[in-house]
């Protein structure tokens, strides 16, 4: 493998790389060619000869060496590894059970000129922004490879754009049910307040205060019930993220 030295440093015991990739070579070579043309145009001018040589040299180092060696990505048998940098480095690791969705973008000009796209992975329970792979060859093929490695964890595909995790489906359904119950309770409270407006007893001294206290007690019970339900849902999500 091209990045075997990197994987030897970061892989765990008995962990193996199933697929490695990086920034598209076509993208890097195209940009290097454009800067080479610019450097040549500068180079043919006698006064700017060294400037043209420097442009080509810097472009060659940046696109053909630094960019290729400072972006190493891998799918192992248990996680995604993102290794960024050359002298100063940064490592990002995402377990497959943390993936909540995958989004693919193929901008028109990037797809037409470079044949590349954007591959983005969102995670749950980390508080980190989505992991974004820019200028990647065949992003849909990459998604299929990840589907194979994740197995049954990745189950629902909508037009090839979004992949959702199976073990979060029931939790999302519970949250939707909780929201619906809250809406019904709010509608019930509005109905009670409306009924009070047209109830003449509410304006009788003493009786109105009793009715208000009764409604306050019911509202307090409903609020406590909603808080306990939210805590239960939060605990269930935390158990999934462990």
PDB file of C-alpha atoms in Angstrom:
ATOM      1  CA  UNK A   1       0.000   0.000   0.000  1.00  0.00           C
ATOM      2  CA  UNK A   2       1.118   3.549  -0.761  1.00  0.00           C
ATOM      3  CA  UNK A   3       0.627   4.791   2.821  1.00  0.00           C
ATOM      4  CA  UNK A   4       1.727   1.657   4.659  1.00  0.00           C
ATOM      5  CA  UNK A   5       4.220   3.588   6.816  1.00  0.00           C
ATOM      6  CA  UNK A   6       1.403   5.766   8.118  1.00  0.00           C
ATOM      7  CA  UNK A   7      -0.902   2.823   8.833  1.00  0.00           C
ATOM      8  CA  UNK A   8       1.853   1.014  10.718  1.00  0.00           C
ATOM      9  CA  UNK A   9       1.905   3.938  13.163  1.00  0.00           C
ATOM     10  CA  UNK A  10      -1.840   4.317  13.723  1.00  0.00           C
ATOM     11  CA  UNK A  11      -3.433   0.877  13.362  1.00  0.00           C
ATOM     12  CA  UNK A  12      -4.454  -1.066  16.439  1.00  0.00           C
ATOM     13  CA  UNK A  13      -3.579  -4.674  17.168  1.00  0.00           C
ATOM     14  CA  UNK A  14      -5.127  -7.085  14.625  1.00  0.00           C
ATOM     15  CA  UNK A  15      -6.629  -4.110  12.761  1.00  0.00           C
ATOM     16  CA  UNK A  16      -6.218  -4.105   8.983  1.00  0.00           C
ATOM     17  CA  UNK A  17      -6.791  -1.591   6.189  1.00  0.00           C
ATOM     18  CA  UNK A  18      -9.511  -2.640   3.755  1.00  0.00           C
ATOM     19  CA  UNK A  19      -9.292   0.371   1.446  1.00  0.00           C
ATOM     20  CA  UNK A  20      -7.034   3.432   1.216  1.00  0.00           C
ATOM     21  CA  UNK A  21      -7.466   6.571  -0.879  1.00  0.00           C
ATOM     22  CA  UNK A  22      -6.438  10.207  -1.142  1.00  0.00           C
ATOM     23  CA  UNK A  23      -7.046  13.352  -3.185  1.00  0.00           C
ATOM     24  CA  UNK A  24      -7.654  12.682  -6.873  1.00  0.00           C
ATOM     25  CA  UNK A  25      -4.454  12.486  -8.929  1.00  0.00           C
ATOM     26  CA  UNK A  26      -6.313  13.960 -11.901  1.00  0.00           C
ATOM     27  CA  UNK A  27      -7.241  16.996  -9.807  1.00  0.00           C
ATOM     28  CA  UNK A  28      -3.649  17.532  -8.624  1.00  0.00           C
ATOM     29  CA  UNK A  29      -2.090  16.949 -12.061  1.00  0.00           C
ATOM     30  CA  UNK A  30      -4.546  19.341 -13.723  1.00  0.00           C
ATOM     31  CA  UNK A  31      -3.731  22.148 -11.289  1.00  0.00           C
ATOM     32  CA  UNK A  32       0.001  21.488 -11.643  1.00  0.00           C
ATOM     33  CA  UNK A  33      -0.342  21.681 -15.434  1.00  0.00           C
ATOM     34  CA  UNK A  34      -2.165  25.021 -15.203  1.00  0.00           C
ATOM     35  CA  UNK A  35       0.521  26.500 -12.966  1.00  0.00           C
ATOM     36  CA  UNK A  36       3.215  25.107 -15.266  1.00  0.00           C
ATOM     37  CA  UNK A  37       1.633  26.952 -18.206  1.00  0.00           C
ATOM     38  CA  UNK A  38       1.567  30.146 -16.137  1.00  0.00           C
ATOM     39  CA  UNK A  39       5.197  29.612 -15.139  1.00  0.00           C
ATOM     40  CA  UNK A  40       6.207  29.020 -18.760  1.00  0.00           C
ATOM     41  CA  UNK A  41       4.487  32.246 -19.839  1.00  0.00           C
ATOM     42  CA  UNK A  42       6.482  34.108 -17.202  1.00  0.00           C
ATOM     43  CA  UNK A  43       9.680  32.171 -17.983  1.00  0.00           C
ATOM     44  CA  UNK A  44       9.804  33.213 -21.676  1.00  0.00           C
ATOM     45  CA  UNK A  45      10.201  36.803 -20.557  1.00  0.00           C
ATOM     46  CA  UNK A  46      13.963  37.426 -20.050  1.00  0.00           C
ATOM     47  CA  UNK A  47      13.350  39.728 -17.095  1.00  0.00           C
ATOM     48  CA  UNK A  48      11.193  37.152 -15.261  1.00  0.00           C
ATOM     49  CA  UNK A  49      13.103  33.949 -16.056  1.00  0.00           C
ATOM     50  CA  UNK A  50      13.756  32.981 -12.412  1.00  0.00           C
ATOM     51  CA  UNK A  51      10.198  33.842 -11.416  1.00  0.00           C
ATOM     52  CA  UNK A  52       8.880  31.356 -13.970  1.00  0.00           C
ATOM     53  CA  UNK A  53      11.216  28.643 -12.694  1.00  0.00           C
ATOM     54  CA  UNK A  54      10.133  29.315  -9.111  1.00  0.00           C
ATOM     55  CA  UNK A  55       6.431  29.115 -10.028  1.00  0.00           C
ATOM     56  CA  UNK A  56       6.888  25.705 -11.657  1.00  0.00           C
ATOM     57  CA  UNK A  57       9.064  24.455  -8.782  1.00  0.00           C
ATOM     58  CA  UNK A  58       6.669  25.565  -6.042  1.00  0.00           C
ATOM     59  CA  UNK A  59       3.648  24.195  -7.923  1.00  0.00           C
ATOM     60  CA  UNK A  60       5.410  20.856  -8.427  1.00  0.00           C
ATOM     61  CA  UNK A  61       6.311  20.571  -4.740  1.00  0.00           C
ATOM     62  CA  UNK A  62       2.858  21.589  -3.539  1.00  0.00           C
ATOM     63  CA  UNK A  63       0.640  19.544  -5.865  1.00  0.00           C
ATOM     64  CA  UNK A  64       2.823  16.545  -6.732  1.00  0.00           C
ATOM     65  CA  UNK A  65       4.493  15.978  -3.367  1.00  0.00           C
ATOM     66  CA  UNK A  66       2.895  17.799  -0.427  1.00  0.00           C
ATOM     67  CA  UNK A  67      -0.776  17.372  -1.334  1.00  0.00           C
ATOM     68  CA  UNK A  68      -0.332  13.713  -2.280  1.00  0.00           C
ATOM     69  CA  UNK A  69       1.534  12.844   0.899  1.00  0.00           C
ATOM     70  CA  UNK A  70      -0.356  15.012   3.387  1.00  0.00           C
ATOM     71  CA  UNK A  71      -3.794  13.476   2.802  1.00  0.00           C
ATOM     72  CA  UNK A  72      -4.114   9.773   3.559  1.00  0.00           C
ATOM     73  CA  UNK A  73      -7.523   8.201   4.146  1.00  0.00           C
ATOM     74  CA  UNK A  74      -8.403   4.610   4.981  1.00  0.00           C
ATOM     75  CA  UNK A  75     -11.325   2.313   5.722  1.00  0.00           C
ATOM     76  CA  UNK A  76     -10.226  -0.368   8.171  1.00  0.00           C
ATOM     77  CA  UNK A  77     -12.245  -3.337   9.382  1.00  0.00           C
ATOM     78  CA  UNK A  78     -13.644  -1.214  12.250  1.00  0.00           C
ATOM     79  CA  UNK A  79     -13.243   2.519  11.562  1.00  0.00           C
ATOM     80  CA  UNK A  80     -12.380   5.374   9.209  1.00  0.00           C
ATOM     81  CA  UNK A  81      -8.928   6.944   9.543  1.00  0.00           C
ATOM     82  CA  UNK A  82      -8.104  10.450   8.302  1.00  0.00           C
ATOM     83  CA  UNK A  83      -4.410  11.393   8.399  1.00  0.00           C
ATOM     84  CA  UNK A  84      -3.665  15.021   7.519  1.00  0.00           C
ATOM     85  CA  UNK A  85      -0.314  16.793   7.346  1.00  0.00           C
ATOM     86  CA  UNK A  86       3.323  16.197   6.526  1.00  0.00           C
ATOM     87  CA  UNK A  87       5.647  17.708   9.143  1.00  0.00           C
ATOM     88  CA  UNK A  88       2.801  18.787  11.417  1.00  0.00           C
ATOM     89  CA  UNK A  89       0.112  16.092  11.411  1.00  0.00           C
ATOM     90  CA  UNK A  90      -3.448  15.535  12.613  1.00  0.00           C
ATOM     91  CA  UNK A  91      -5.358  12.262  12.969  1.00  0.00           C
ATOM     92  CA  UNK A  92      -9.151  11.792  12.915  1.00  0.00           C
ATOM     93  CA  UNK A  93     -10.712   8.416  13.702  1.00  0.00           C
ATOM     94  CA  UNK A  94     -14.406   7.580  13.270  1.00  0.00           C
ATOM     95  CA  UNK A  95     -15.831   4.223  14.333  1.00  0.00           C
ATOM     96  CA  UNK A  96     -18.451   2.774  12.021  1.00  0.00           C
ATOM     97  CA  UNK A  97     -21.020   2.694  14.827  1.00  0.00           C
ATOM     98  CA  UNK A  98     -20.728   6.502  15.161  1.00  0.00           C
ATOM     99  CA  UNK A  99     -21.812   7.229  11.588  1.00  0.00           C
ATOM    100  CA  UNK A 100     -25.260   8.796  11.332  1.00  0.00           C
ATOM    101  CA  UNK A 101     -25.316   9.816   7.674  1.00  0.00           C
ATOM    102  CA  UNK A 102     -23.231  10.099   4.529  1.00  0.00           C
ATOM    103  CA  UNK A 103     -23.663  12.905   2.026  1.00  0.00           C
ATOM    104  CA  UNK A 104     -22.199  13.033  -1.470  1.00  0.00           C
ATOM    105  CA  UNK A 105     -21.839  16.162  -3.586  1.00  0.00           C
ATOM    106  CA  UNK A 106     -20.636  16.379  -7.180  1.00  0.00           C
ATOM    107  CA  UNK A 107     -20.418  20.046  -8.250  1.00  0.00           C
ATOM    108  CA  UNK A 108     -20.809  20.482 -11.992  1.00  0.00           C
ATOM    109  CA  UNK A 109     -17.376  21.916 -12.819  1.00  0.00           C
ATOM    110  CA  UNK A 110     -15.481  19.622 -10.441  1.00  0.00           C
ATOM    111  CA  UNK A 111     -17.178  16.583 -11.964  1.00  0.00           C
ATOM    112  CA  UNK A 112     -16.656  17.835 -15.530  1.00  0.00           C
ATOM    113  CA  UNK A 113     -13.030  18.965 -15.249  1.00  0.00           C
ATOM    114  CA  UNK A 114     -11.548  16.767 -12.533  1.00  0.00           C
ATOM    115  CA  UNK A 115     -14.067  13.915 -12.268  1.00  0.00           C
ATOM    116  CA  UNK A 116     -14.197  14.393  -8.500  1.00  0.00           C
ATOM    117  CA  UNK A 117     -16.759  14.923  -5.762  1.00  0.00           C
ATOM    118  CA  UNK A 118     -17.167  15.547  -2.035  1.00  0.00           C
ATOM    119  CA  UNK A 119     -17.705  12.704   0.431  1.00  0.00           C
ATOM    120  CA  UNK A 120     -18.998  13.846   3.837  1.00  0.00           C
ATOM    121  CA  UNK A 121     -19.599  11.779   6.974  1.00  0.00           C
ATOM    122  CA  UNK A 122     -21.595  12.995   9.985  1.00  0.00           C
ATOM    123  CA  UNK A 123     -21.126  11.391  13.396  1.00  0.00           C
ATOM    124  CA  UNK A 124     -23.211  11.109  16.558  1.00  0.00           C
ATOM    125  CA  UNK A 125     -22.167  11.846  20.118  1.00  0.00           C
ATOM    126  CA  UNK A 126     -18.791  13.417  19.252  1.00  0.00           C
ATOM    127  CA  UNK A 127     -19.723  17.096  19.033  1.00  0.00           C
ATOM    128  CA  UNK A 128     -17.338  17.377  16.076  1.00  0.00           C
ATOM    129  CA  UNK A 129     -18.149  18.800  12.638  1.00  0.00           C
ATOM    130  CA  UNK A 130     -18.720  16.327   9.781  1.00  0.00           C
ATOM    131  CA  UNK A 131     -15.636  14.653   8.304  1.00  0.00           C
ATOM    132  CA  UNK A 132     -15.311  16.007   4.772  1.00  0.00           C
ATOM    133  CA  UNK A 133     -13.245  14.480   1.953  1.00  0.00           C
ATOM    134  CA  UNK A 134     -12.782  16.991  -0.884  1.00  0.00           C
ATOM    135  CA  UNK A 135     -11.789  16.223  -4.492  1.00  0.00           C
ATOM    136  CA  UNK A 136     -12.255  12.450  -4.211  1.00  0.00           C
ATOM    137  CA  UNK A 137     -12.412  10.107  -7.209  1.00  0.00           C
ATOM    138  CA  UNK A 138     -15.648   8.142  -7.644  1.00  0.00           C
ATOM    139  CA  UNK A 139     -17.397   9.140  -4.374  1.00  0.00           C
ATOM    140  CA  UNK A 140     -20.352   6.821  -5.082  1.00  0.00           C
ATOM    141  CA  UNK A 141     -17.990   3.871  -5.434  1.00  0.00           C
ATOM    142  CA  UNK A 142     -16.456   4.910  -2.128  1.00  0.00           C
ATOM    143  CA  UNK A 143     -19.893   4.868  -0.518  1.00  0.00           C
ATOM    144  CA  UNK A 144     -20.516   1.346  -1.814  1.00  0.00           C
ATOM    145  CA  UNK A 145     -17.220   0.215  -0.293  1.00  0.00           C
ATOM    146  CA  UNK A 146     -18.224   1.717   3.044  1.00  0.00           C
ATOM    147  CA  UNK A 147     -21.622  -0.006   2.783  1.00  0.00           C
ATOM    148  CA  UNK A 148     -19.860  -3.364   2.468  1.00  0.00           C
ATOM    149  CA  UNK A 149     -17.654  -2.704   5.485  1.00  0.00           C
ATOM    150  CA  UNK A 150     -20.472  -1.378   7.671  1.00  0.00           C
ATOM    151  CA  UNK A 151     -22.726  -4.298   6.744  1.00  0.00           C
ATOM    152  CA  UNK A 152     -26.192  -4.099   8.282  1.00  0.00           C
ATOM    153  CA  UNK A 153     -25.425  -0.872  10.198  1.00  0.00           C
ATOM    154  CA  UNK A 154     -25.958   1.097   6.999  1.00  0.00           C
ATOM    155  CA  UNK A 155     -29.386   0.190   5.743  1.00  0.00           C
ATOM    156  CA  UNK A 156     -31.325   3.020   4.136  1.00  0.00           C
ATOM    157  CA  UNK A 157     -30.224   4.829   0.966  1.00  0.00           C
ATOM    158  CA  UNK A 158     -32.187   7.682  -0.584  1.00  0.00           C
ATOM    159  CA  UNK A 159     -31.114   8.308  -4.196  1.00  0.00           C
ATOM    160  CA  UNK A 160     -27.578   7.387  -3.224  1.00  0.00           C
ATOM    161  CA  UNK A 161     -27.153  10.605  -1.274  1.00  0.00           C
ATOM    162  CA  UNK A 162     -27.893   9.860   2.372  1.00  0.00           C
ATOM    163  CA  UNK A 163     -27.160   6.727   4.355  1.00  0.00           C
ATOM    164  CA  UNK A 164     -28.767   6.362   7.767  1.00  0.00           C
ATOM    165  CA  UNK A 165     -27.841   4.019  10.564  1.00  0.00           C
ATOM    166  CA  UNK A 166     -30.206   1.232  11.537  1.00  0.00           C
ATOM    167  CA  UNK A 167     -29.715   1.457  15.284  1.00  0.00           C
ATOM    168  CA  UNK A 168     -30.777   5.115  15.308  1.00  0.00           C
ATOM    169  CA  UNK A 169     -34.037   4.579  13.479  1.00  0.00           C
ATOM    170  CA  UNK A 170     -35.972   3.511  16.581  1.00  0.00           C
ATOM    171  CA  UNK A 171     -34.513   6.404  18.606  1.00  0.00           C
ATOM    172  CA  UNK A 172     -35.551   8.922  15.985  1.00  0.00           C
ATOM    173  CA  UNK A 173     -39.033   7.403  15.964  1.00  0.00           C
ATOM    174  CA  UNK A 174     -39.219   7.774  19.742  1.00  0.00           C
ATOM    175  CA  UNK A 175     -38.277  11.434  19.450  1.00  0.00           C
ATOM    176  CA  UNK A 176     -40.961  11.970  16.818  1.00  0.00           C
ATOM    177  CA  UNK A 177     -43.537  10.296  19.069  1.00  0.00           C
ATOM    178  CA  UNK A 178     -42.414  12.472  21.963  1.00  0.00           C
ATOM    179  CA  UNK A 179     -42.824  15.613  19.855  1.00  0.00           C
ATOM    180  CA  UNK A 180     -46.315  14.539  18.817  1.00  0.00           C
ATOM    181  CA  UNK A 181     -47.299  13.969  22.466  1.00  0.00           C
ATOM    182  CA  UNK A 182     -45.982  17.401  23.386  1.00  0.00           C
ATOM    183  CA  UNK A 183     -48.021  18.984  20.597  1.00  0.00           C
ATOM    184  CA  UNK A 184     -51.172  17.247  21.837  1.00  0.00           C
ATOM    185  CA  UNK A 185     -50.514  18.407  25.402  1.00  0.00           C
ATOM    186  CA  UNK A 186     -49.985  21.985  24.247  1.00  0.00           C
ATOM    187  CA  UNK A 187     -53.227  21.866  22.252  1.00  0.00           C
ATOM    188  CA  UNK A 188     -54.992  20.531  25.350  1.00  0.00           C
ATOM    189  CA  UNK A 189     -53.647  23.392  27.457  1.00  0.00           C
ATOM    190  CA  UNK A 190     -54.809  25.921  24.857  1.00  0.00           C
ATOM    191  CA  UNK A 191     -58.264  24.330  24.840  1.00  0.00           C
ATOM    192  CA  UNK A 192     -58.431  24.571  28.640  1.00  0.00           C
ATOM    193  CA  UNK A 193     -57.480  28.240  28.603  1.00  0.00           C
ATOM    194  CA  UNK A 194     -60.092  28.914  25.916  1.00  0.00           C
ATOM    195  CA  UNK A 195     -62.724  27.080  27.936  1.00  0.00           C
ATOM    196  CA  UNK A 196     -61.862  29.143  31.009  1.00  0.00           C
ATOM    197  CA  UNK A 197     -62.441  32.355  29.101  1.00  0.00           C
ATOM    198  CA  UNK A 198     -66.040  31.335  28.420  1.00  0.00           C
ATOM    199  CA  UNK A 199     -66.674  29.824  31.875  1.00  0.00           C
ATOM    200  CA  UNK A 200     -68.502  32.352  34.083  1.00  0.00           C
ATOM    201  CA  UNK A 201     -67.346  30.555  37.261  1.00  0.00           C
ATOM    202  CA  UNK A 202     -63.793  31.721  36.560  1.00  0.00           C
ATOM    203  CA  UNK A 203     -64.867  35.267  37.342  1.00  0.00           C
ATOM    204  CA  UNK A 204     -66.493  34.423  40.696  1.00  0.00           C
ATOM    205  CA  UNK A 205     -64.172  35.482  43.590  1.00  0.00           C
ATOM    206  CA  UNK A 206     -62.513  32.448  45.154  1.00  0.00           C
ATOM    207  CA  UNK A 207     -63.697  29.875  42.599  1.00  0.00           C
ATOM    208  CA  UNK A 208     -61.524  31.318  39.849  1.00  0.00           C
ATOM    209  CA  UNK A 209     -58.454  31.065  42.100  1.00  0.00           C
ATOM    210  CA  UNK A 210     -59.222  27.421  42.862  1.00  0.00           C
ATOM    211  CA  UNK A 211     -59.538  26.602  39.168  1.00  0.00           C
ATOM    212  CA  UNK A 212     -56.256  28.411  38.414  1.00  0.00           C
ATOM    213  CA  UNK A 213     -54.430  26.436  41.116  1.00  0.00           C
ATOM    214  CA  UNK A 214     -55.842  23.195  39.746  1.00  0.00           C
ATOM    215  CA  UNK A 215     -54.650  24.051  36.239  1.00  0.00           C
ATOM    216  CA  UNK A 216     -51.218  25.057  37.577  1.00  0.00           C
ATOM    217  CA  UNK A 217     -50.870  21.667  39.261  1.00  0.00           C
ATOM    218  CA  UNK A 218     -51.806  19.872  36.037  1.00  0.00           C
ATOM    219  CA  UNK A 219     -49.359  21.968  34.021  1.00  0.00           C
ATOM    220  CA  UNK A 220     -46.607  21.241  36.539  1.00  0.00           C
ATOM    221  CA  UNK A 221     -47.290  17.513  36.281  1.00  0.00           C
ATOM    222  CA  UNK A 222     -47.155  17.694  32.489  1.00  0.00           C
ATOM    223  CA  UNK A 223     -43.843  19.579  32.581  1.00  0.00           C
ATOM    224  CA  UNK A 224     -42.306  17.034  34.952  1.00  0.00           C
ATOM    225  CA  UNK A 225     -43.565  14.222  32.733  1.00  0.00           C
ATOM    226  CA  UNK A 226     -41.977  15.797  29.660  1.00  0.00           C
ATOM    227  CA  UNK A 227     -38.665  16.288  31.474  1.00  0.00           C
ATOM    228  CA  UNK A 228     -38.566  12.642  32.554  1.00  0.00           C
ATOM    229  CA  UNK A 229     -39.331  11.492  28.999  1.00  0.00           C
ATOM    230  CA  UNK A 230     -36.519  13.654  27.628  1.00  0.00           C
ATOM    231  CA  UNK A 231     -34.096  12.196  30.180  1.00  0.00           C
ATOM    232  CA  UNK A 232     -35.081   8.667  29.149  1.00  0.00           C
ATOM    233  CA  UNK A 233     -34.523   9.418  25.457  1.00  0.00           C
ATOM    234  CA  UNK A 234     -31.147  11.027  26.251  1.00  0.00           C
ATOM    235  CA  UNK A 235     -30.065   7.958  28.235  1.00  0.00           C
ATOM    236  CA  UNK A 236     -31.011   5.689  25.337  1.00  0.00           C
ATOM    237  CA  UNK A 237     -28.930   7.758  22.916  1.00  0.00           C
ATOM    238  CA  UNK A 238     -25.967   7.701  25.285  1.00  0.00           C
ATOM    239  CA  UNK A 239     -26.217   3.916  25.499  1.00  0.00           C
ATOM    240  CA  UNK A 240     -26.102   3.684  21.704  1.00  0.00           C
ATOM    241  CA  UNK A 241     -23.039   5.939  21.493  1.00  0.00           C
ATOM    242  CA  UNK A 242     -21.042   3.904  24.045  1.00  0.00           C
TER     243      UNK A 242
END
